[in-house]
């Protein structure tokens, strides 16, 4: 992945996670001690918000002791799940997980798909795609899967054309036609909203758009379609922990009518239930 320059940040975050968990005073890790709380690593928005709704409104009745740990990055939630520091995570889609497992030798598997966050193109400088000038700079996420997803979004609207066979690891080098001569600035996914003042437009993941106060359903110049979309976000665990009774309880709650209504009411189309 091209965001390896951020490893130092990930290491610090991992250290913070370890310190936080050690304060619980348990000799067992979260994944092996099924009698303890289920600790779930999650992105703040909307994942942790959805989990917090469950914790406050549904978990007690279901007999689930749930603890939510928030992370801004896309690395530590998986590595912490792999090493047992947390029992599960909720932040990613299948193409990203496949790429992560392949490159890092982890063994994370999906449990249940919950929602889709449509990827969108945003701008502080133009009001439409047509208004992008020749030579405009567009920021895109720098991790392999999300960059390819961003380029596919631009291609779906005719801004660029990708070479035949460009898949889930497509980069700007895979662009065959670029009629507006767009320039691409690769940045960490979490930084794409902050780049909007420095570039002409930016492709932003749904969770980061919402966290930054953007309204995907209203403000995106271009927005991913939910139809046949492979990028639904799911609850995930280390392989072998799928039958953990705590995980099964959470999976059921995540796909409950109450959670569906919460997502629809709170996010107004910016986050879409996938069940």
PDB file of C-alpha atoms in Angstrom:
ATOM      1  CA  UNK A   1       0.000   0.000   0.000  1.00  0.00           C
ATOM      2  CA  UNK A   2       1.170   3.502  -0.743  1.00  0.00           C
ATOM      3  CA  UNK A   3       0.358   4.825   2.716  1.00  0.00           C
ATOM      4  CA  UNK A   4       3.274   3.046   4.363  1.00  0.00           C
ATOM      5  CA  UNK A   5       4.741   6.452   5.179  1.00  0.00           C
ATOM      6  CA  UNK A   6       2.071   6.631   7.859  1.00  0.00           C
ATOM      7  CA  UNK A   7       3.387   3.565   9.730  1.00  0.00           C
ATOM      8  CA  UNK A   8       4.835   5.732  12.496  1.00  0.00           C
ATOM      9  CA  UNK A   9       1.387   7.128  13.188  1.00  0.00           C
ATOM     10  CA  UNK A  10      -0.073   3.648  13.189  1.00  0.00           C
ATOM     11  CA  UNK A  11       2.589   2.417  15.603  1.00  0.00           C
ATOM     12  CA  UNK A  12       1.841   5.267  17.996  1.00  0.00           C
ATOM     13  CA  UNK A  13      -1.865   4.544  17.737  1.00  0.00           C
ATOM     14  CA  UNK A  14      -1.212   0.870  18.416  1.00  0.00           C
ATOM     15  CA  UNK A  15       0.778   1.838  21.491  1.00  0.00           C
ATOM     16  CA  UNK A  16      -2.058   3.984  22.718  1.00  0.00           C
ATOM     17  CA  UNK A  17      -4.451   1.101  22.196  1.00  0.00           C
ATOM     18  CA  UNK A  18      -2.236  -1.246  24.187  1.00  0.00           C
ATOM     19  CA  UNK A  19      -2.001   1.210  27.070  1.00  0.00           C
ATOM     20  CA  UNK A  20      -5.731   1.762  27.038  1.00  0.00           C
ATOM     21  CA  UNK A  21      -6.515  -1.927  27.137  1.00  0.00           C
ATOM     22  CA  UNK A  22      -3.930  -2.709  29.805  1.00  0.00           C
ATOM     23  CA  UNK A  23      -5.794  -0.385  32.112  1.00  0.00           C
ATOM     24  CA  UNK A  24      -8.649  -2.876  32.097  1.00  0.00           C
ATOM     25  CA  UNK A  25      -6.427  -5.204  34.121  1.00  0.00           C
ATOM     26  CA  UNK A  26      -7.177  -8.342  32.105  1.00  0.00           C
ATOM     27  CA  UNK A  27      -4.598 -11.039  31.438  1.00  0.00           C
ATOM     28  CA  UNK A  28      -6.618 -12.322  28.492  1.00  0.00           C
ATOM     29  CA  UNK A  29      -7.018 -10.664  25.149  1.00  0.00           C
ATOM     30  CA  UNK A  30     -10.431  -9.481  23.955  1.00  0.00           C
ATOM     31  CA  UNK A  31     -10.796 -12.210  21.353  1.00  0.00           C
ATOM     32  CA  UNK A  32     -10.096 -15.202  23.636  1.00  0.00           C
ATOM     33  CA  UNK A  33     -12.016 -14.089  26.746  1.00  0.00           C
ATOM     34  CA  UNK A  34     -15.608 -14.489  25.568  1.00  0.00           C
ATOM     35  CA  UNK A  35     -16.867 -13.832  29.091  1.00  0.00           C
ATOM     36  CA  UNK A  36     -15.625 -10.231  28.984  1.00  0.00           C
ATOM     37  CA  UNK A  37     -16.881  -7.275  26.956  1.00  0.00           C
ATOM     38  CA  UNK A  38     -16.659  -7.374  23.189  1.00  0.00           C
ATOM     39  CA  UNK A  39     -14.246  -4.590  22.251  1.00  0.00           C
ATOM     40  CA  UNK A  40     -14.836  -3.288  18.739  1.00  0.00           C
ATOM     41  CA  UNK A  41     -12.431  -0.995  16.867  1.00  0.00           C
ATOM     42  CA  UNK A  42     -14.329   1.462  14.680  1.00  0.00           C
ATOM     43  CA  UNK A  43     -14.035   4.651  12.654  1.00  0.00           C
ATOM     44  CA  UNK A  44     -15.737   7.526  14.514  1.00  0.00           C
ATOM     45  CA  UNK A  45     -18.382   8.272  11.881  1.00  0.00           C
ATOM     46  CA  UNK A  46     -20.682   6.532  11.229  1.00  0.00           C
ATOM     47  CA  UNK A  47     -19.376   3.226  12.604  1.00  0.00           C
ATOM     48  CA  UNK A  48     -18.771   4.205  16.234  1.00  0.00           C
ATOM     49  CA  UNK A  49     -21.976   6.245  16.241  1.00  0.00           C
ATOM     50  CA  UNK A  50     -23.957   3.191  15.127  1.00  0.00           C
ATOM     51  CA  UNK A  51     -22.238   1.039  17.740  1.00  0.00           C
ATOM     52  CA  UNK A  52     -22.882   3.649  20.441  1.00  0.00           C
ATOM     53  CA  UNK A  53     -26.575   3.614  19.512  1.00  0.00           C
ATOM     54  CA  UNK A  54     -26.580  -0.152  19.995  1.00  0.00           C
ATOM     55  CA  UNK A  55     -24.703   0.110  23.281  1.00  0.00           C
ATOM     56  CA  UNK A  56     -27.121   2.673  24.711  1.00  0.00           C
ATOM     57  CA  UNK A  57     -30.366   1.241  23.375  1.00  0.00           C
ATOM     58  CA  UNK A  58     -30.122  -2.426  22.435  1.00  0.00           C
ATOM     59  CA  UNK A  59     -27.093  -4.205  23.922  1.00  0.00           C
ATOM     60  CA  UNK A  60     -28.263  -4.627  27.507  1.00  0.00           C
ATOM     61  CA  UNK A  61     -31.526  -6.302  26.520  1.00  0.00           C
ATOM     62  CA  UNK A  62     -29.583  -8.627  24.191  1.00  0.00           C
ATOM     63  CA  UNK A  63     -27.133  -9.540  26.961  1.00  0.00           C
ATOM     64  CA  UNK A  64     -24.178  -7.972  25.168  1.00  0.00           C
ATOM     65  CA  UNK A  65     -21.419  -6.108  27.005  1.00  0.00           C
ATOM     66  CA  UNK A  66     -20.076  -3.833  24.261  1.00  0.00           C
ATOM     67  CA  UNK A  67     -17.067  -1.518  24.330  1.00  0.00           C
ATOM     68  CA  UNK A  68     -16.240   0.791  21.408  1.00  0.00           C
ATOM     69  CA  UNK A  69     -12.712   1.990  20.576  1.00  0.00           C
ATOM     70  CA  UNK A  70     -12.446   4.762  17.975  1.00  0.00           C
ATOM     71  CA  UNK A  71      -9.609   5.041  15.426  1.00  0.00           C
ATOM     72  CA  UNK A  72      -9.018   7.591  12.680  1.00  0.00           C
ATOM     73  CA  UNK A  73      -6.781   5.372  10.533  1.00  0.00           C
ATOM     74  CA  UNK A  74      -7.451   2.270   8.433  1.00  0.00           C
ATOM     75  CA  UNK A  75      -4.543   0.161   9.704  1.00  0.00           C
ATOM     76  CA  UNK A  76      -4.672  -0.299  13.476  1.00  0.00           C
ATOM     77  CA  UNK A  77      -8.259  -1.651  13.603  1.00  0.00           C
ATOM     78  CA  UNK A  78      -7.165  -4.672  11.555  1.00  0.00           C
ATOM     79  CA  UNK A  79      -3.797  -5.228  13.232  1.00  0.00           C
ATOM     80  CA  UNK A  80      -5.444  -4.954  16.660  1.00  0.00           C
ATOM     81  CA  UNK A  81      -8.074  -7.492  15.611  1.00  0.00           C
ATOM     82  CA  UNK A  82      -5.353  -9.804  14.331  1.00  0.00           C
ATOM     83  CA  UNK A  83      -3.339  -9.686  17.578  1.00  0.00           C
ATOM     84  CA  UNK A  84      -6.408  -9.972  19.814  1.00  0.00           C
ATOM     85  CA  UNK A  85      -6.235  -6.500  21.348  1.00  0.00           C
ATOM     86  CA  UNK A  86      -9.818  -6.073  20.181  1.00  0.00           C
ATOM     87  CA  UNK A  87     -12.415  -8.707  19.428  1.00  0.00           C
ATOM     88  CA  UNK A  88     -13.780  -7.226  16.207  1.00  0.00           C
ATOM     89  CA  UNK A  89     -13.740  -4.175  13.966  1.00  0.00           C
ATOM     90  CA  UNK A  90     -16.239  -2.206  11.956  1.00  0.00           C
ATOM     91  CA  UNK A  91     -14.891   0.229   9.350  1.00  0.00           C
ATOM     92  CA  UNK A  92     -14.016  -1.425   6.022  1.00  0.00           C
ATOM     93  CA  UNK A  93     -15.220  -3.027   2.801  1.00  0.00           C
ATOM     94  CA  UNK A  94     -14.298  -6.283   1.066  1.00  0.00           C
ATOM     95  CA  UNK A  95     -11.836  -4.979  -1.562  1.00  0.00           C
ATOM     96  CA  UNK A  96      -9.924  -3.094   1.136  1.00  0.00           C
ATOM     97  CA  UNK A  97      -9.851  -6.129   3.438  1.00  0.00           C
ATOM     98  CA  UNK A  98      -8.705  -8.451   0.641  1.00  0.00           C
ATOM     99  CA  UNK A  99      -5.843  -6.085  -0.153  1.00  0.00           C
ATOM    100  CA  UNK A 100      -4.926  -5.684   3.535  1.00  0.00           C
ATOM    101  CA  UNK A 101      -4.884  -9.436   4.252  1.00  0.00           C
ATOM    102  CA  UNK A 102      -2.806 -10.094   1.148  1.00  0.00           C
ATOM    103  CA  UNK A 103      -0.180  -7.459   1.851  1.00  0.00           C
ATOM    104  CA  UNK A 104       0.066  -7.798   5.635  1.00  0.00           C
ATOM    105  CA  UNK A 105      -0.521 -11.517   6.141  1.00  0.00           C
ATOM    106  CA  UNK A 106      -3.517 -10.980   8.417  1.00  0.00           C
ATOM    107  CA  UNK A 107      -6.516 -13.301   8.701  1.00  0.00           C
ATOM    108  CA  UNK A 108      -9.478 -10.968   9.071  1.00  0.00           C
ATOM    109  CA  UNK A 109     -12.871 -12.119   7.749  1.00  0.00           C
ATOM    110  CA  UNK A 110     -16.246 -10.372   7.367  1.00  0.00           C
ATOM    111  CA  UNK A 111     -19.195 -11.345   9.542  1.00  0.00           C
ATOM    112  CA  UNK A 112     -22.127  -9.221   8.337  1.00  0.00           C
ATOM    113  CA  UNK A 113     -22.457  -6.254   5.964  1.00  0.00           C
ATOM    114  CA  UNK A 114     -24.206  -3.282   7.538  1.00  0.00           C
ATOM    115  CA  UNK A 115     -24.085  -0.171   5.359  1.00  0.00           C
ATOM    116  CA  UNK A 116     -22.645   1.676   2.375  1.00  0.00           C
ATOM    117  CA  UNK A 117     -20.980   5.090   2.541  1.00  0.00           C
ATOM    118  CA  UNK A 118     -21.070   6.440  -1.011  1.00  0.00           C
ATOM    119  CA  UNK A 119     -17.733   7.850  -2.152  1.00  0.00           C
ATOM    120  CA  UNK A 120     -18.107  11.394  -3.459  1.00  0.00           C
ATOM    121  CA  UNK A 121     -16.304  14.156  -5.346  1.00  0.00           C
ATOM    122  CA  UNK A 122     -16.416  17.503  -3.504  1.00  0.00           C
ATOM    123  CA  UNK A 123     -15.123  20.993  -4.176  1.00  0.00           C
ATOM    124  CA  UNK A 124     -14.891  24.360  -2.443  1.00  0.00           C
ATOM    125  CA  UNK A 125     -14.109  26.038  -5.755  1.00  0.00           C
ATOM    126  CA  UNK A 126     -16.604  24.808  -8.353  1.00  0.00           C
ATOM    127  CA  UNK A 127     -20.292  23.931  -8.258  1.00  0.00           C
ATOM    128  CA  UNK A 128     -20.310  21.231 -10.926  1.00  0.00           C
ATOM    129  CA  UNK A 129     -18.076  18.699 -12.623  1.00  0.00           C
ATOM    130  CA  UNK A 130     -18.341  20.631 -15.886  1.00  0.00           C
ATOM    131  CA  UNK A 131     -16.827  23.683 -14.158  1.00  0.00           C
ATOM    132  CA  UNK A 132     -13.544  21.882 -13.454  1.00  0.00           C
ATOM    133  CA  UNK A 133     -10.960  23.599 -15.639  1.00  0.00           C
ATOM    134  CA  UNK A 134      -8.284  21.944 -17.722  1.00  0.00           C
ATOM    135  CA  UNK A 135      -5.336  21.038 -15.512  1.00  0.00           C
ATOM    136  CA  UNK A 136      -7.414  21.014 -12.311  1.00  0.00           C
ATOM    137  CA  UNK A 137      -5.932  19.150  -9.341  1.00  0.00           C
ATOM    138  CA  UNK A 138      -8.006  16.412  -7.728  1.00  0.00           C
ATOM    139  CA  UNK A 139      -7.067  14.838  -4.386  1.00  0.00           C
ATOM    140  CA  UNK A 140      -7.640  11.089  -4.075  1.00  0.00           C
ATOM    141  CA  UNK A 141      -7.045   8.627  -1.210  1.00  0.00           C
ATOM    142  CA  UNK A 142      -3.570   7.123  -1.338  1.00  0.00           C
ATOM    143  CA  UNK A 143      -4.373   3.570  -0.210  1.00  0.00           C
ATOM    144  CA  UNK A 144      -4.607   1.100  -3.067  1.00  0.00           C
ATOM    145  CA  UNK A 145      -8.279   0.157  -2.890  1.00  0.00           C
ATOM    146  CA  UNK A 146      -9.750   3.573  -2.165  1.00  0.00           C
ATOM    147  CA  UNK A 147      -7.622   5.223  -4.846  1.00  0.00           C
ATOM    148  CA  UNK A 148      -8.871   2.722  -7.420  1.00  0.00           C
ATOM    149  CA  UNK A 149     -12.419   3.260  -6.199  1.00  0.00           C
ATOM    150  CA  UNK A 150     -11.972   7.038  -6.568  1.00  0.00           C
ATOM    151  CA  UNK A 151     -10.650   6.699 -10.112  1.00  0.00           C
ATOM    152  CA  UNK A 152     -13.543   4.407 -11.038  1.00  0.00           C
ATOM    153  CA  UNK A 153     -15.965   7.027  -9.728  1.00  0.00           C
ATOM    154  CA  UNK A 154     -14.357   9.685 -11.944  1.00  0.00           C
ATOM    155  CA  UNK A 155     -14.366   7.289 -14.888  1.00  0.00           C
ATOM    156  CA  UNK A 156     -18.071   6.536 -14.393  1.00  0.00           C
ATOM    157  CA  UNK A 157     -18.774  10.223 -15.007  1.00  0.00           C
ATOM    158  CA  UNK A 158     -16.535  10.480 -18.080  1.00  0.00           C
ATOM    159  CA  UNK A 159     -13.857  12.629 -16.451  1.00  0.00           C
ATOM    160  CA  UNK A 160     -11.217   9.995 -17.231  1.00  0.00           C
ATOM    161  CA  UNK A 161     -10.994   6.626 -18.947  1.00  0.00           C
ATOM    162  CA  UNK A 162      -9.161   3.717 -17.331  1.00  0.00           C
ATOM    163  CA  UNK A 163      -7.212   1.092 -19.252  1.00  0.00           C
ATOM    164  CA  UNK A 164      -8.926  -2.223 -19.882  1.00  0.00           C
ATOM    165  CA  UNK A 165      -8.344  -4.521 -16.939  1.00  0.00           C
ATOM    166  CA  UNK A 166      -7.678  -1.757 -14.398  1.00  0.00           C
ATOM    167  CA  UNK A 167      -8.943  -3.342 -11.198  1.00  0.00           C
ATOM    168  CA  UNK A 168      -9.010  -2.759  -7.458  1.00  0.00           C
ATOM    169  CA  UNK A 169      -5.424  -1.461  -7.443  1.00  0.00           C
ATOM    170  CA  UNK A 170      -5.744   1.051 -10.285  1.00  0.00           C
ATOM    171  CA  UNK A 171      -3.589   4.185 -10.025  1.00  0.00           C
ATOM    172  CA  UNK A 172      -3.321   7.349 -12.144  1.00  0.00           C
ATOM    173  CA  UNK A 173      -0.836   5.400 -14.301  1.00  0.00           C
ATOM    174  CA  UNK A 174      -3.796   3.273 -15.430  1.00  0.00           C
ATOM    175  CA  UNK A 175      -5.584   6.259 -16.982  1.00  0.00           C
ATOM    176  CA  UNK A 176      -5.783   5.933 -20.753  1.00  0.00           C
ATOM    177  CA  UNK A 177      -7.720   9.133 -21.490  1.00  0.00           C
ATOM    178  CA  UNK A 178      -7.728  12.365 -19.494  1.00  0.00           C
ATOM    179  CA  UNK A 179      -9.573  14.989 -21.564  1.00  0.00           C
ATOM    180  CA  UNK A 180      -9.384  17.676 -18.868  1.00  0.00           C
ATOM    181  CA  UNK A 181      -5.711  16.902 -18.178  1.00  0.00           C
ATOM    182  CA  UNK A 182      -6.557  16.442 -14.504  1.00  0.00           C
ATOM    183  CA  UNK A 183      -3.679  16.244 -12.033  1.00  0.00           C
ATOM    184  CA  UNK A 184      -3.926  13.924  -9.048  1.00  0.00           C
ATOM    185  CA  UNK A 185      -2.712  14.536  -5.517  1.00  0.00           C
ATOM    186  CA  UNK A 186      -2.503  11.340  -3.459  1.00  0.00           C
ATOM    187  CA  UNK A 187      -3.189  11.917   0.251  1.00  0.00           C
ATOM    188  CA  UNK A 188      -4.164   9.797   3.243  1.00  0.00           C
ATOM    189  CA  UNK A 189      -7.899   9.085   3.093  1.00  0.00           C
ATOM    190  CA  UNK A 190      -8.559  10.865   6.389  1.00  0.00           C
ATOM    191  CA  UNK A 191      -6.906  14.034   5.032  1.00  0.00           C
ATOM    192  CA  UNK A 192      -8.955  14.347   1.835  1.00  0.00           C
ATOM    193  CA  UNK A 193     -11.574  16.696   3.349  1.00  0.00           C
ATOM    194  CA  UNK A 194      -8.816  18.972   4.671  1.00  0.00           C
ATOM    195  CA  UNK A 195      -7.272  19.127   1.208  1.00  0.00           C
ATOM    196  CA  UNK A 196     -10.321  20.851  -0.271  1.00  0.00           C
ATOM    197  CA  UNK A 197      -8.884  24.330   0.281  1.00  0.00           C
ATOM    198  CA  UNK A 198      -5.666  23.376  -1.515  1.00  0.00           C
ATOM    199  CA  UNK A 199      -7.019  21.520  -4.553  1.00  0.00           C
ATOM    200  CA  UNK A 200      -9.791  22.047  -7.071  1.00  0.00           C
ATOM    201  CA  UNK A 201     -11.703  18.962  -5.941  1.00  0.00           C
ATOM    202  CA  UNK A 202     -11.257  15.891  -3.765  1.00  0.00           C
ATOM    203  CA  UNK A 203     -12.692  12.393  -3.686  1.00  0.00           C
ATOM    204  CA  UNK A 204     -13.679  11.704  -0.082  1.00  0.00           C
ATOM    205  CA  UNK A 205     -14.797   8.520   1.681  1.00  0.00           C
ATOM    206  CA  UNK A 206     -18.295   8.817   3.117  1.00  0.00           C
ATOM    207  CA  UNK A 207     -17.302   8.522   6.777  1.00  0.00           C
ATOM    208  CA  UNK A 208     -14.657  11.241   6.468  1.00  0.00           C
ATOM    209  CA  UNK A 209     -17.059  13.458   4.531  1.00  0.00           C
ATOM    210  CA  UNK A 210     -19.636  13.249   7.310  1.00  0.00           C
ATOM    211  CA  UNK A 211     -17.003  13.829  10.010  1.00  0.00           C
ATOM    212  CA  UNK A 212     -15.905  16.971   8.170  1.00  0.00           C
ATOM    213  CA  UNK A 213     -19.434  18.335   8.057  1.00  0.00           C
ATOM    214  CA  UNK A 214     -19.987  17.599   4.369  1.00  0.00           C
ATOM    215  CA  UNK A 215     -23.406  16.356   3.258  1.00  0.00           C
ATOM    216  CA  UNK A 216     -22.803  13.656   0.634  1.00  0.00           C
ATOM    217  CA  UNK A 217     -26.404  13.386  -0.494  1.00  0.00           C
ATOM    218  CA  UNK A 218     -26.577  17.162  -1.123  1.00  0.00           C
ATOM    219  CA  UNK A 219     -23.075  18.526  -1.658  1.00  0.00           C
ATOM    220  CA  UNK A 220     -21.199  15.904  -3.680  1.00  0.00           C
ATOM    221  CA  UNK A 221     -20.577  16.886  -7.296  1.00  0.00           C
ATOM    222  CA  UNK A 222     -20.511  13.178  -8.079  1.00  0.00           C
ATOM    223  CA  UNK A 223     -21.690  10.375  -5.778  1.00  0.00           C
ATOM    224  CA  UNK A 224     -21.329   6.612  -6.034  1.00  0.00           C
ATOM    225  CA  UNK A 225     -24.417   4.613  -6.832  1.00  0.00           C
ATOM    226  CA  UNK A 226     -25.539   2.105  -4.207  1.00  0.00           C
ATOM    227  CA  UNK A 227     -26.751  -0.349  -6.853  1.00  0.00           C
ATOM    228  CA  UNK A 228     -24.574  -3.485  -7.089  1.00  0.00           C
ATOM    229  CA  UNK A 229     -21.908  -1.724  -5.038  1.00  0.00           C
ATOM    230  CA  UNK A 230     -19.175  -4.016  -3.632  1.00  0.00           C
ATOM    231  CA  UNK A 231     -18.013  -1.496  -1.037  1.00  0.00           C
ATOM    232  CA  UNK A 232     -20.484  -2.160   1.776  1.00  0.00           C
ATOM    233  CA  UNK A 233     -18.968  -1.825   5.269  1.00  0.00           C
ATOM    234  CA  UNK A 234     -19.095  -4.807   7.598  1.00  0.00           C
ATOM    235  CA  UNK A 235     -18.358  -6.174  11.039  1.00  0.00           C
ATOM    236  CA  UNK A 236     -15.142  -8.229  10.880  1.00  0.00           C
ATOM    237  CA  UNK A 237     -13.198 -10.585  13.153  1.00  0.00           C
ATOM    238  CA  UNK A 238     -10.069 -12.706  13.061  1.00  0.00           C
ATOM    239  CA  UNK A 239     -10.772 -15.994  11.299  1.00  0.00           C
ATOM    240  CA  UNK A 240     -11.956 -18.538  13.848  1.00  0.00           C
ATOM    241  CA  UNK A 241     -13.869 -16.034  15.955  1.00  0.00           C
ATOM    242  CA  UNK A 242     -16.988 -15.887  13.790  1.00  0.00           C
ATOM    243  CA  UNK A 243     -18.915 -18.063  16.260  1.00  0.00           C
ATOM    244  CA  UNK A 244     -18.054 -16.023  19.337  1.00  0.00           C
ATOM    245  CA  UNK A 245     -21.496 -15.593  20.963  1.00  0.00           C
ATOM    246  CA  UNK A 246     -20.779 -11.895  21.548  1.00  0.00           C
ATOM    247  CA  UNK A 247     -20.030 -11.400  17.854  1.00  0.00           C
ATOM    248  CA  UNK A 248     -23.221 -13.212  16.873  1.00  0.00           C
ATOM    249  CA  UNK A 249     -25.252 -10.958  19.169  1.00  0.00           C
ATOM    250  CA  UNK A 250     -23.667  -7.822  17.727  1.00  0.00           C
ATOM    251  CA  UNK A 251     -24.170  -9.026  14.143  1.00  0.00           C
ATOM    252  CA  UNK A 252     -27.867  -9.525  14.835  1.00  0.00           C
ATOM    253  CA  UNK A 253     -28.199  -6.086  16.413  1.00  0.00           C
ATOM    254  CA  UNK A 254     -26.300  -4.378  13.576  1.00  0.00           C
ATOM    255  CA  UNK A 255     -28.858  -5.695  11.099  1.00  0.00           C
ATOM    256  CA  UNK A 256     -31.922  -5.039  13.229  1.00  0.00           C
ATOM    257  CA  UNK A 257     -34.893  -2.836  12.227  1.00  0.00           C
ATOM    258  CA  UNK A 258     -33.899  -0.410  14.993  1.00  0.00           C
ATOM    259  CA  UNK A 259     -30.438   0.132  13.520  1.00  0.00           C
ATOM    260  CA  UNK A 260     -31.832   0.461  10.000  1.00  0.00           C
ATOM    261  CA  UNK A 261     -34.168   3.224  11.177  1.00  0.00           C
ATOM    262  CA  UNK A 262     -31.335   4.920  13.095  1.00  0.00           C
ATOM    263  CA  UNK A 263     -29.130   4.987   9.979  1.00  0.00           C
ATOM    264  CA  UNK A 264     -31.900   6.272   7.723  1.00  0.00           C
ATOM    265  CA  UNK A 265     -33.023   8.970  10.178  1.00  0.00           C
ATOM    266  CA  UNK A 266     -29.577  10.195  11.222  1.00  0.00           C
ATOM    267  CA  UNK A 267     -27.720  10.197   7.910  1.00  0.00           C
ATOM    268  CA  UNK A 268     -30.481  11.051   5.425  1.00  0.00           C
ATOM    269  CA  UNK A 269     -29.018   9.147   2.494  1.00  0.00           C
ATOM    270  CA  UNK A 270     -25.367   9.867   3.251  1.00  0.00           C
ATOM    271  CA  UNK A 271     -25.131   6.383   4.779  1.00  0.00           C
ATOM    272  CA  UNK A 272     -27.310   3.630   3.301  1.00  0.00           C
ATOM    273  CA  UNK A 273     -28.327   0.399   5.117  1.00  0.00           C
ATOM    274  CA  UNK A 274     -27.203  -2.707   3.223  1.00  0.00           C
ATOM    275  CA  UNK A 275     -29.637  -5.169   4.791  1.00  0.00           C
TER     276      UNK A 275
END
